[in-house]
CSV table of C-alpha atoms in Angstrom, one decimal:
chain,number,residue,atom,x,y,z
A,1,UNK,CA,0.0,0.0,0.0
A,2,UNK,CA,1.5,3.3,-1.1
A,3,UNK,CA,1.8,5.9,1.7
A,4,UNK,CA,0.4,9.3,0.6
A,5,UNK,CA,2.8,12.2,0.9
A,6,UNK,CA,0.5,14.0,3.4
A,7,UNK,CA,0.4,11.0,5.8
A,8,UNK,CA,2.4,11.7,9.0
A,9,UNK,CA,5.3,9.2,9.5
A,10,UNK,CA,4.8,6.4,11.9
A,11,UNK,CA,1.0,5.9,11.4
A,12,UNK,CA,-0.4,2.5,10.4
A,13,UNK,CA,-2.3,3.2,7.2
A,14,UNK,CA,-3.7,-0.3,7.2
A,15,UNK,CA,-5.9,0.4,10.3
A,16,UNK,CA,-9.1,2.4,9.9
A,17,UNK,CA,-9.6,5.6,11.9
A,18,UNK,CA,-12.9,7.1,13.0
A,19,UNK,CA,-11.7,10.6,12.2
A,20,UNK,CA,-10.7,9.7,8.7
A,21,UNK,CA,-13.9,7.7,8.2
A,22,UNK,CA,-15.8,10.9,9.3
A,23,UNK,CA,-13.7,12.9,6.8
A,24,UNK,CA,-14.8,10.5,4.1
A,25,UNK,CA,-18.5,10.9,5.0
A,26,UNK,CA,-18.1,14.6,4.7
A,27,UNK,CA,-16.5,14.3,1.2
A,28,UNK,CA,-13.0,15.0,2.4
A,29,UNK,CA,-9.8,13.7,0.8
A,30,UNK,CA,-7.6,12.9,3.8
A,31,UNK,CA,-8.6,9.3,4.3
A,32,UNK,CA,-7.1,6.0,3.2
A,33,UNK,CA,-8.7,3.1,1.2
A,34,UNK,CA,-9.0,1.1,4.5
A,35,UNK,CA,-11.1,4.0,5.9
A,36,UNK,CA,-13.3,4.2,2.8
A,37,UNK,CA,-13.9,0.4,2.9
A,38,UNK,CA,-15.0,0.6,6.5
A,39,UNK,CA,-17.3,3.6,5.7
A,40,UNK,CA,-18.9,1.9,2.7
A,41,UNK,CA,-19.5,-1.3,4.8
A,42,UNK,CA,-21.2,0.9,7.5
A,43,UNK,CA,-23.3,2.6,4.9
A,44,UNK,CA,-24.6,-0.7,3.6
A,45,UNK,CA,-26.6,-0.8,6.8
A,46,UNK,CA,-27.2,2.9,7.3
A,47,UNK,CA,-26.9,4.7,3.9
A,48,UNK,CA,-27.8,8.1,5.5
A,49,UNK,CA,-24.5,8.3,7.5
A,50,UNK,CA,-23.2,11.2,5.4
A,51,UNK,CA,-26.5,13.1,6.1
A,52,UNK,CA,-26.1,12.5,9.8
A,53,UNK,CA,-22.6,13.9,9.7
A,54,UNK,CA,-23.7,17.0,7.8
A,55,UNK,CA,-26.4,17.6,10.3
A,56,UNK,CA,-23.9,17.2,13.1
A,57,UNK,CA,-21.6,19.8,11.5
A,58,UNK,CA,-24.6,22.2,10.9
A,59,UNK,CA,-25.5,21.9,14.6
A,60,UNK,CA,-22.0,22.6,15.7
A,61,UNK,CA,-21.9,25.8,13.6
A,62,UNK,CA,-25.1,27.0,15.0
A,63,UNK,CA,-24.0,26.3,18.5
A,64,UNK,CA,-20.7,28.2,18.0
A,65,UNK,CA,-22.6,31.2,16.7
A,66,UNK,CA,-24.9,30.9,19.7
A,67,UNK,CA,-21.9,30.8,22.1
A,68,UNK,CA,-20.4,34.0,20.6
A,69,UNK,CA,-23.8,35.7,20.8
A,70,UNK,CA,-23.8,34.8,24.5
A,71,UNK,CA,-20.4,36.4,24.9
A,72,UNK,CA,-18.4,33.2,25.1
A,73,UNK,CA,-15.4,33.6,22.8
A,74,UNK,CA,-13.1,30.7,24.1
A,75,UNK,CA,-13.5,27.3,22.6
A,76,UNK,CA,-12.1,23.9,23.6
A,77,UNK,CA,-13.0,21.4,20.9
A,78,UNK,CA,-12.1,17.8,21.9
A,79,UNK,CA,-12.3,15.1,19.3
A,80,UNK,CA,-12.1,17.8,16.6
A,81,UNK,CA,-11.2,15.6,13.7
A,82,UNK,CA,-9.7,16.5,10.4
A,83,UNK,CA,-10.2,20.2,9.3
A,84,UNK,CA,-13.1,20.8,6.9
A,85,UNK,CA,-14.8,23.9,5.7
A,86,UNK,CA,-16.6,25.8,8.4
A,87,UNK,CA,-14.5,24.6,11.4
A,88,UNK,CA,-15.0,26.1,14.9
A,89,UNK,CA,-12.3,28.8,14.5
A,90,UNK,CA,-13.7,30.0,11.2
A,91,UNK,CA,-17.2,30.3,12.6
A,92,UNK,CA,-16.1,31.9,15.9
A,93,UNK,CA,-13.6,34.3,14.5
A,94,UNK,CA,-16.0,35.4,11.8
A,95,UNK,CA,-18.4,36.4,14.6
A,96,UNK,CA,-15.7,37.8,16.8
A,97,UNK,CA,-12.1,38.1,15.5
A,98,UNK,CA,-10.8,37.9,19.1
A,99,UNK,CA,-12.2,34.3,19.6
A,100,UNK,CA,-9.6,31.7,20.7
A,101,UNK,CA,-9.9,28.0,19.9
A,102,UNK,CA,-8.0,24.9,20.9
A,103,UNK,CA,-8.5,21.7,18.9
A,104,UNK,CA,-7.8,18.4,20.6
A,105,UNK,CA,-7.6,15.0,18.9
A,106,UNK,CA,-5.7,11.8,19.3
A,107,UNK,CA,-5.5,10.9,15.6
A,108,UNK,CA,-2.1,11.9,14.2
A,109,UNK,CA,-3.6,12.7,10.7
A,110,UNK,CA,-6.2,15.1,12.3
A,111,UNK,CA,-3.5,16.8,14.4
A,112,UNK,CA,-1.1,17.2,11.5
A,113,UNK,CA,-3.6,18.7,9.2
A,114,UNK,CA,-5.0,21.0,11.8
A,115,UNK,CA,-1.5,22.3,12.5
A,116,UNK,CA,-1.0,22.8,8.7
A,117,UNK,CA,-4.3,24.7,8.3
A,118,UNK,CA,-3.7,26.8,11.4
A,119,UNK,CA,-0.1,27.7,10.8
A,120,UNK,CA,0.4,31.4,11.6
A,121,UNK,CA,-3.0,31.8,13.5
A,122,UNK,CA,-1.9,32.8,17.0
A,123,UNK,CA,-5.4,32.6,18.4
A,124,UNK,CA,-5.9,29.0,17.5
A,125,UNK,CA,-4.0,25.9,18.7
A,126,UNK,CA,-3.8,22.2,18.2
A,127,UNK,CA,-3.2,19.6,20.9
A,128,UNK,CA,-2.6,15.8,20.6
A,129,UNK,CA,-4.4,14.3,23.5
A,130,UNK,CA,-7.3,11.9,24.5
A,131,UNK,CA,-10.6,12.7,26.1
A,132,UNK,CA,-10.0,9.7,28.3
A,133,UNK,CA,-7.3,11.7,30.1
A,134,UNK,CA,-8.9,15.1,30.7
A,135,UNK,CA,-6.3,16.3,33.1
A,136,UNK,CA,-3.7,16.0,30.4
A,137,UNK,CA,-5.8,18.2,28.2
A,138,UNK,CA,-6.3,20.8,31.0
A,139,UNK,CA,-2.6,20.9,31.8
A,140,UNK,CA,-1.4,21.1,28.2
A,141,UNK,CA,0.8,24.2,27.6
A,142,UNK,CA,-1.1,25.2,24.5
A,143,UNK,CA,-4.4,25.0,26.2
A,144,UNK,CA,-3.2,27.1,29.2
A,145,UNK,CA,-1.6,29.6,26.8
A,146,UNK,CA,-4.7,30.2,24.8
A,147,UNK,CA,-7.6,29.7,27.2
A,148,UNK,CA,-8.3,31.6,30.4
A,149,UNK,CA,-10.3,29.2,32.6
A,150,UNK,CA,-11.2,32.1,34.8
A,151,UNK,CA,-13.6,33.2,32.1
A,152,UNK,CA,-16.3,31.2,30.3
A,153,UNK,CA,-15.2,28.5,27.8
A,154,UNK,CA,-17.4,26.6,25.3
A,155,UNK,CA,-16.5,22.9,25.6
A,156,UNK,CA,-17.3,21.0,22.5
A,157,UNK,CA,-17.8,17.3,22.7
A,158,UNK,CA,-19.3,16.8,19.2
A,159,UNK,CA,-19.6,13.2,18.0
A,160,UNK,CA,-16.9,11.9,20.3
A,161,UNK,CA,-18.5,10.6,23.5
A,162,UNK,CA,-20.1,7.7,21.7
A,163,UNK,CA,-16.6,6.3,21.1
A,164,UNK,CA,-16.0,6.0,24.9
A,165,UNK,CA,-17.1,2.7,26.5
A,166,UNK,CA,-18.3,2.6,30.1
A,167,UNK,CA,-14.9,1.3,31.2
A,168,UNK,CA,-13.4,4.6,29.9
A,169,UNK,CA,-15.5,6.4,32.5
A,170,UNK,CA,-17.0,9.0,30.1
A,171,UNK,CA,-19.2,10.7,32.7
A,172,UNK,CA,-16.2,11.2,35.0
A,173,UNK,CA,-14.2,12.6,32.1
A,174,UNK,CA,-16.9,15.2,31.3
A,175,UNK,CA,-17.3,16.0,35.0
A,176,UNK,CA,-13.5,16.7,35.4
A,177,UNK,CA,-13.7,19.1,32.4
A,178,UNK,CA,-16.8,20.7,33.8
A,179,UNK,CA,-15.2,21.3,37.2
A,180,UNK,CA,-12.4,23.2,35.4
A,181,UNK,CA,-14.8,25.6,33.7
A,182,UNK,CA,-15.9,29.0,35.0
A,183,UNK,CA,-19.6,29.8,35.6
A,184,UNK,CA,-21.3,30.8,32.3
A,185,UNK,CA,-19.3,28.2,30.4
A,186,UNK,CA,-21.1,26.1,27.8
A,187,UNK,CA,-21.1,22.4,27.0
A,188,UNK,CA,-21.9,21.7,23.3
A,189,UNK,CA,-22.6,18.0,22.7
A,190,UNK,CA,-23.9,15.5,20.1
A,191,UNK,CA,-24.2,11.8,20.6
A,192,UNK,CA,-25.3,8.8,18.6
A,193,UNK,CA,-28.4,6.9,19.6
A,194,UNK,CA,-30.8,4.3,18.1
A,195,UNK,CA,-33.5,6.9,18.9
A,196,UNK,CA,-34.5,8.9,15.8
A,197,UNK,CA,-32.8,6.6,13.2
A,198,UNK,CA,-35.3,5.8,10.4
A,199,UNK,CA,-34.3,2.1,10.6
A,200,UNK,CA,-35.0,-0.8,13.0
A,201,UNK,CA,-32.4,-1.2,15.8
A,202,UNK,CA,-31.5,-4.5,14.2
A,203,UNK,CA,-30.5,-3.0,10.9
A,204,UNK,CA,-28.8,0.0,12.4
A,205,UNK,CA,-26.9,-2.4,14.6
A,206,UNK,CA,-25.1,-3.6,11.5
A,207,UNK,CA,-23.3,-0.2,11.4
A,208,UNK,CA,-22.4,-0.6,15.1
A,209,UNK,CA,-20.9,-4.0,14.3
A,210,UNK,CA,-18.6,-2.4,11.6
A,211,UNK,CA,-17.2,0.0,14.2
A,212,UNK,CA,-16.7,-2.8,16.6
A,213,UNK,CA,-14.8,-4.8,14.0
A,214,UNK,CA,-12.4,-1.9,13.5
A,215,UNK,CA,-11.9,-1.7,17.3
A,216,UNK,CA,-13.6,1.6,17.6
A,217,UNK,CA,-16.9,0.6,19.4
A,218,UNK,CA,-19.8,2.9,18.7
A,219,UNK,CA,-21.8,3.1,21.9
A,220,UNK,CA,-25.5,4.0,21.2
A,221,UNK,CA,-26.8,5.6,24.3
A,222,UNK,CA,-30.4,6.5,25.1
A,223,UNK,CA,-31.6,10.1,25.5
A,224,UNK,CA,-31.8,9.4,29.3
A,225,UNK,CA,-28.2,8.3,29.4
A,226,UNK,CA,-27.0,11.2,27.2
A,227,UNK,CA,-28.7,13.9,29.3
A,228,UNK,CA,-26.6,12.7,32.3
A,229,UNK,CA,-23.5,14.2,30.6
A,230,UNK,CA,-25.1,17.6,31.3
A,231,UNK,CA,-25.0,17.1,35.1
A,232,UNK,CA,-23.9,20.4,36.5
A,233,UNK,CA,-25.1,22.3,33.5
A,234,UNK,CA,-28.5,23.9,32.8
A,235,UNK,CA,-29.8,22.8,29.4
A,236,UNK,CA,-30.6,25.8,27.3
A,237,UNK,CA,-33.8,25.7,25.2
A,238,UNK,CA,-34.9,23.6,23.5
A,239,UNK,CA,-33.0,21.1,25.7
A,240,UNK,CA,-31.8,17.7,24.4
A,241,UNK,CA,-33.2,17.3,20.9
A,242,UNK,CA,-32.4,16.2,17.4
A,243,UNK,CA,-29.6,18.0,15.7
A,244,UNK,CA,-31.9,19.9,13.2
A,245,UNK,CA,-34.3,20.6,16.1
A,246,UNK,CA,-31.7,22.7,18.0
A,247,UNK,CA,-32.4,26.4,17.3
A,248,UNK,CA,-32.9,26.0,13.5
A,249,UNK,CA,-33.5,29.8,13.3
A,250,UNK,CA,-29.7,30.3,13.7
A,251,UNK,CA,-28.4,30.3,10.1
A,252,UNK,CA,-26.1,27.4,9.3
A,253,UNK,CA,-25.9,27.9,5.5
A,254,UNK,CA,-27.9,26.6,2.6
A,255,UNK,CA,-25.9,23.4,2.2
A,256,UNK,CA,-26.5,22.5,5.9
A,257,UNK,CA,-30.2,23.2,5.7
A,258,UNK,CA,-30.5,20.9,2.7
A,259,UNK,CA,-28.9,18.1,4.6
A,260,UNK,CA,-31.2,18.6,7.6
A,261,UNK,CA,-34.3,17.9,5.5
A,262,UNK,CA,-33.2,14.3,5.2
A,263,UNK,CA,-34.8,11.9,7.7
A,264,UNK,CA,-31.4,10.5,8.7
A,265,UNK,CA,-30.5,14.0,10.0
A,266,UNK,CA,-32.8,13.5,12.9
A,267,UNK,CA,-30.8,10.5,14.3
A,268,UNK,CA,-29.2,10.9,17.7
A,269,UNK,CA,-29.2,13.9,20.0
A,270,UNK,CA,-27.7,17.3,20.4
A,271,UNK,CA,-27.8,19.9,23.2
A,272,UNK,CA,-26.1,22.9,24.8
A,273,UNK,CA,-25.8,23.4,28.6
A,274,UNK,CA,-24.7,26.4,30.6
A,275,UNK,CA,-22.7,26.0,33.8
A,276,UNK,CA,-24.4,28.0,36.6
Protein backbone atom coordinates (compact mmCIF):
# COMPACT_ATOMS: atom_id res chain seq x y z
CA UNK A 1 0.00 0.00 0.00
CA UNK A 2 1.51 3.31 -1.07
CA UNK A 3 1.79 5.91 1.66
CA UNK A 4 0.37 9.31 0.62
CA UNK A 5 2.76 12.23 0.89
CA UNK A 6 0.47 13.96 3.42
CA UNK A 7 0.38 10.99 5.83
CA UNK A 8 2.43 11.67 8.97
CA UNK A 9 5.35 9.25 9.50
CA UNK A 10 4.76 6.36 11.85
CA UNK A 11 1.01 5.91 11.45
CA UNK A 12 -0.36 2.54 10.37
CA UNK A 13 -2.33 3.21 7.19
CA UNK A 14 -3.71 -0.34 7.23
CA UNK A 15 -5.89 0.39 10.29
CA UNK A 16 -9.12 2.41 9.90
CA UNK A 17 -9.55 5.60 11.92
CA UNK A 18 -12.89 7.07 13.00
CA UNK A 19 -11.73 10.63 12.24
CA UNK A 20 -10.68 9.66 8.70
CA UNK A 21 -13.94 7.73 8.19
CA UNK A 22 -15.79 10.87 9.29
CA UNK A 23 -13.72 12.86 6.79
CA UNK A 24 -14.83 10.46 4.05
CA UNK A 25 -18.51 10.86 5.00
CA UNK A 26 -18.11 14.62 4.65
CA UNK A 27 -16.51 14.30 1.22
CA UNK A 28 -12.97 15.00 2.40
CA UNK A 29 -9.78 13.72 0.80
CA UNK A 30 -7.65 12.90 3.85
CA UNK A 31 -8.58 9.26 4.26
CA UNK A 32 -7.11 5.95 3.16
CA UNK A 33 -8.68 3.07 1.25
CA UNK A 34 -9.01 1.12 4.48
CA UNK A 35 -11.11 4.00 5.89
CA UNK A 36 -13.26 4.16 2.76
CA UNK A 37 -13.87 0.42 2.87
CA UNK A 38 -15.04 0.60 6.48
CA UNK A 39 -17.27 3.60 5.70
CA UNK A 40 -18.86 1.86 2.73
CA UNK A 41 -19.53 -1.26 4.83
CA UNK A 42 -21.18 0.89 7.52
CA UNK A 43 -23.29 2.63 4.86
CA UNK A 44 -24.59 -0.71 3.60
CA UNK A 45 -26.64 -0.83 6.79
CA UNK A 46 -27.17 2.91 7.25
CA UNK A 47 -26.95 4.71 3.89
CA UNK A 48 -27.78 8.06 5.47
CA UNK A 49 -24.54 8.30 7.48
CA UNK A 50 -23.21 11.25 5.42
CA UNK A 51 -26.46 13.14 6.09
CA UNK A 52 -26.08 12.49 9.82
CA UNK A 53 -22.56 13.90 9.74
CA UNK A 54 -23.66 16.96 7.77
CA UNK A 55 -26.42 17.62 10.31
CA UNK A 56 -23.85 17.21 13.08
CA UNK A 57 -21.61 19.85 11.50
CA UNK A 58 -24.56 22.18 10.95
CA UNK A 59 -25.54 21.93 14.63
CA UNK A 60 -21.95 22.61 15.68
CA UNK A 61 -21.85 25.78 13.57
CA UNK A 62 -25.14 27.05 15.02
CA UNK A 63 -23.99 26.28 18.55
CA UNK A 64 -20.71 28.16 18.03
CA UNK A 65 -22.62 31.18 16.73
CA UNK A 66 -24.91 30.94 19.74
CA UNK A 67 -21.90 30.84 22.09
CA UNK A 68 -20.39 33.99 20.59
CA UNK A 69 -23.79 35.71 20.78
CA UNK A 70 -23.79 34.84 24.49
CA UNK A 71 -20.38 36.45 24.92
CA UNK A 72 -18.40 33.19 25.06
CA UNK A 73 -15.35 33.55 22.79
CA UNK A 74 -13.12 30.74 24.07
CA UNK A 75 -13.55 27.26 22.62
CA UNK A 76 -12.10 23.87 23.59
CA UNK A 77 -13.00 21.37 20.86
CA UNK A 78 -12.15 17.80 21.95
CA UNK A 79 -12.33 15.12 19.27
CA UNK A 80 -12.14 17.84 16.64
CA UNK A 81 -11.17 15.56 13.74
CA UNK A 82 -9.71 16.51 10.37
CA UNK A 83 -10.25 20.16 9.35
CA UNK A 84 -13.08 20.78 6.90
CA UNK A 85 -14.79 23.94 5.67
CA UNK A 86 -16.58 25.80 8.44
CA UNK A 87 -14.50 24.65 11.40
CA UNK A 88 -14.98 26.11 14.87
CA UNK A 89 -12.28 28.79 14.55
CA UNK A 90 -13.68 29.98 11.20
CA UNK A 91 -17.21 30.34 12.56
CA UNK A 92 -16.13 31.86 15.89
CA UNK A 93 -13.60 34.30 14.47
CA UNK A 94 -16.03 35.43 11.76
CA UNK A 95 -18.42 36.37 14.58
CA UNK A 96 -15.70 37.79 16.84
CA UNK A 97 -12.12 38.07 15.54
CA UNK A 98 -10.78 37.87 19.11
CA UNK A 99 -12.16 34.34 19.61
CA UNK A 100 -9.64 31.74 20.75
CA UNK A 101 -9.90 28.05 19.86
CA UNK A 102 -7.99 24.93 20.87
CA UNK A 103 -8.52 21.74 18.88
CA UNK A 104 -7.80 18.40 20.59
CA UNK A 105 -7.60 15.02 18.88
CA UNK A 106 -5.65 11.80 19.29
CA UNK A 107 -5.52 10.92 15.57
CA UNK A 108 -2.09 11.91 14.16
CA UNK A 109 -3.60 12.73 10.74
CA UNK A 110 -6.16 15.05 12.31
CA UNK A 111 -3.50 16.77 14.40
CA UNK A 112 -1.06 17.16 11.50
CA UNK A 113 -3.65 18.65 9.18
CA UNK A 114 -4.99 20.96 11.85
CA UNK A 115 -1.47 22.25 12.46
CA UNK A 116 -0.97 22.84 8.73
CA UNK A 117 -4.28 24.67 8.33
CA UNK A 118 -3.70 26.83 11.40
CA UNK A 119 -0.06 27.72 10.81
CA UNK A 120 0.36 31.41 11.62
CA UNK A 121 -2.95 31.75 13.50
CA UNK A 122 -1.87 32.84 16.98
CA UNK A 123 -5.42 32.64 18.40
CA UNK A 124 -5.90 28.96 17.51
CA UNK A 125 -3.96 25.92 18.71
CA UNK A 126 -3.83 22.17 18.23
CA UNK A 127 -3.15 19.55 20.91
CA UNK A 128 -2.56 15.80 20.56
CA UNK A 129 -4.44 14.32 23.52
CA UNK A 130 -7.25 11.95 24.45
CA UNK A 131 -10.60 12.68 26.10
CA UNK A 132 -10.01 9.66 28.33
CA UNK A 133 -7.28 11.69 30.07
CA UNK A 134 -8.95 15.06 30.69
CA UNK A 135 -6.29 16.29 33.10
CA UNK A 136 -3.65 15.97 30.39
CA UNK A 137 -5.78 18.25 28.20
CA UNK A 138 -6.31 20.81 30.96
CA UNK A 139 -2.60 20.88 31.80
CA UNK A 140 -1.36 21.12 28.21
CA UNK A 141 0.77 24.25 27.64
CA UNK A 142 -1.08 25.19 24.45
CA UNK A 143 -4.42 24.96 26.24
CA UNK A 144 -3.25 27.09 29.15
CA UNK A 145 -1.60 29.58 26.77
CA UNK A 146 -4.74 30.23 24.76
CA UNK A 147 -7.60 29.69 27.18
CA UNK A 148 -8.32 31.57 30.40
CA UNK A 149 -10.32 29.21 32.59
CA UNK A 150 -11.21 32.08 34.85
CA UNK A 151 -13.62 33.19 32.10
CA UNK A 152 -16.34 31.17 30.34
CA UNK A 153 -15.24 28.54 27.82
CA UNK A 154 -17.37 26.63 25.33
CA UNK A 155 -16.45 22.95 25.63
CA UNK A 156 -17.29 21.03 22.45
CA UNK A 157 -17.77 17.27 22.69
CA UNK A 158 -19.27 16.78 19.25
CA UNK A 159 -19.63 13.18 18.00
CA UNK A 160 -16.91 11.93 20.33
CA UNK A 161 -18.48 10.58 23.54
CA UNK A 162 -20.13 7.69 21.72
CA UNK A 163 -16.63 6.29 21.13
CA UNK A 164 -16.01 5.99 24.88
CA UNK A 165 -17.10 2.75 26.48
CA UNK A 166 -18.33 2.62 30.08
CA UNK A 167 -14.93 1.30 31.21
CA UNK A 168 -13.43 4.56 29.86
CA UNK A 169 -15.52 6.43 32.48
CA UNK A 170 -16.99 9.00 30.07
CA UNK A 171 -19.19 10.65 32.72
CA UNK A 172 -16.18 11.16 35.00
CA UNK A 173 -14.17 12.63 32.10
CA UNK A 174 -16.90 15.17 31.34
CA UNK A 175 -17.28 16.00 35.04
CA UNK A 176 -13.54 16.65 35.35
CA UNK A 177 -13.66 19.06 32.42
CA UNK A 178 -16.83 20.70 33.78
CA UNK A 179 -15.20 21.32 37.15
CA UNK A 180 -12.39 23.23 35.44
CA UNK A 181 -14.82 25.59 33.70
CA UNK A 182 -15.92 29.00 34.99
CA UNK A 183 -19.60 29.78 35.57
CA UNK A 184 -21.28 30.79 32.32
CA UNK A 185 -19.31 28.19 30.36
CA UNK A 186 -21.13 26.07 27.79
CA UNK A 187 -21.13 22.35 26.98
CA UNK A 188 -21.89 21.71 23.28
CA UNK A 189 -22.57 18.02 22.69
CA UNK A 190 -23.85 15.53 20.13
CA UNK A 191 -24.18 11.78 20.63
CA UNK A 192 -25.27 8.79 18.56
CA UNK A 193 -28.37 6.86 19.58
CA UNK A 194 -30.75 4.32 18.13
CA UNK A 195 -33.47 6.88 18.86
CA UNK A 196 -34.48 8.87 15.80
CA UNK A 197 -32.81 6.63 13.21
CA UNK A 198 -35.29 5.78 10.42
CA UNK A 199 -34.31 2.10 10.63
CA UNK A 200 -34.96 -0.79 12.96
CA UNK A 201 -32.44 -1.19 15.75
CA UNK A 202 -31.46 -4.54 14.24
CA UNK A 203 -30.53 -3.00 10.88
CA UNK A 204 -28.80 0.02 12.44
CA UNK A 205 -26.89 -2.43 14.63
CA UNK A 206 -25.07 -3.58 11.51
CA UNK A 207 -23.28 -0.23 11.40
CA UNK A 208 -22.43 -0.55 15.09
CA UNK A 209 -20.94 -3.95 14.26
CA UNK A 210 -18.65 -2.44 11.62
CA UNK A 211 -17.21 0.01 14.16
CA UNK A 212 -16.75 -2.83 16.63
CA UNK A 213 -14.81 -4.79 14.00
CA UNK A 214 -12.39 -1.90 13.49
CA UNK A 215 -11.88 -1.71 17.26
CA UNK A 216 -13.63 1.64 17.65
CA UNK A 217 -16.86 0.57 19.37
CA UNK A 218 -19.80 2.90 18.73
CA UNK A 219 -21.82 3.14 21.94
CA UNK A 220 -25.46 3.97 21.17
CA UNK A 221 -26.78 5.57 24.35
CA UNK A 222 -30.39 6.49 25.09
CA UNK A 223 -31.58 10.06 25.52
CA UNK A 224 -31.82 9.43 29.26
CA UNK A 225 -28.19 8.30 29.36
CA UNK A 226 -26.99 11.19 27.20
CA UNK A 227 -28.68 13.87 29.29
CA UNK A 228 -26.58 12.69 32.26
CA UNK A 229 -23.54 14.25 30.58
CA UNK A 230 -25.15 17.61 31.33
CA UNK A 231 -25.04 17.10 35.11
CA UNK A 232 -23.90 20.43 36.54
CA UNK A 233 -25.15 22.32 33.48
CA UNK A 234 -28.54 23.88 32.81
CA UNK A 235 -29.77 22.79 29.40
CA UNK A 236 -30.62 25.80 27.27
CA UNK A 237 -33.81 25.73 25.21
CA UNK A 238 -34.92 23.57 23.48
CA UNK A 239 -33.04 21.07 25.68
CA UNK A 240 -31.77 17.74 24.41
CA UNK A 241 -33.19 17.30 20.93
CA UNK A 242 -32.41 16.18 17.40
CA UNK A 243 -29.58 18.00 15.66
CA UNK A 244 -31.87 19.88 13.22
CA UNK A 245 -34.25 20.61 16.10
CA UNK A 246 -31.72 22.69 18.03
CA UNK A 247 -32.37 26.37 17.29
CA UNK A 248 -32.94 26.02 13.53
CA UNK A 249 -33.53 29.78 13.34
CA UNK A 250 -29.75 30.28 13.66
CA UNK A 251 -28.40 30.29 10.11
CA UNK A 252 -26.06 27.41 9.28
CA UNK A 253 -25.87 27.91 5.50
CA UNK A 254 -27.93 26.62 2.58
CA UNK A 255 -25.94 23.40 2.21
CA UNK A 256 -26.51 22.49 5.86
CA UNK A 257 -30.22 23.22 5.67
CA UNK A 258 -30.55 20.93 2.67
CA UNK A 259 -28.88 18.12 4.62
CA UNK A 260 -31.21 18.62 7.56
CA UNK A 261 -34.30 17.94 5.47
CA UNK A 262 -33.21 14.30 5.19
CA UNK A 263 -34.84 11.87 7.70
CA UNK A 264 -31.42 10.54 8.73
CA UNK A 265 -30.47 14.00 9.99
CA UNK A 266 -32.81 13.46 12.95
CA UNK A 267 -30.78 10.51 14.27
CA UNK A 268 -29.23 10.88 17.71
CA UNK A 269 -29.19 13.86 20.05
CA UNK A 270 -27.74 17.34 20.42
CA UNK A 271 -27.78 19.86 23.22
CA UNK A 272 -26.11 22.86 24.82
CA UNK A 273 -25.79 23.36 28.56
CA UNK A 274 -24.68 26.36 30.60
CA UNK A 275 -22.73 26.02 33.84
CA UNK A 276 -24.37 27.96 36.63
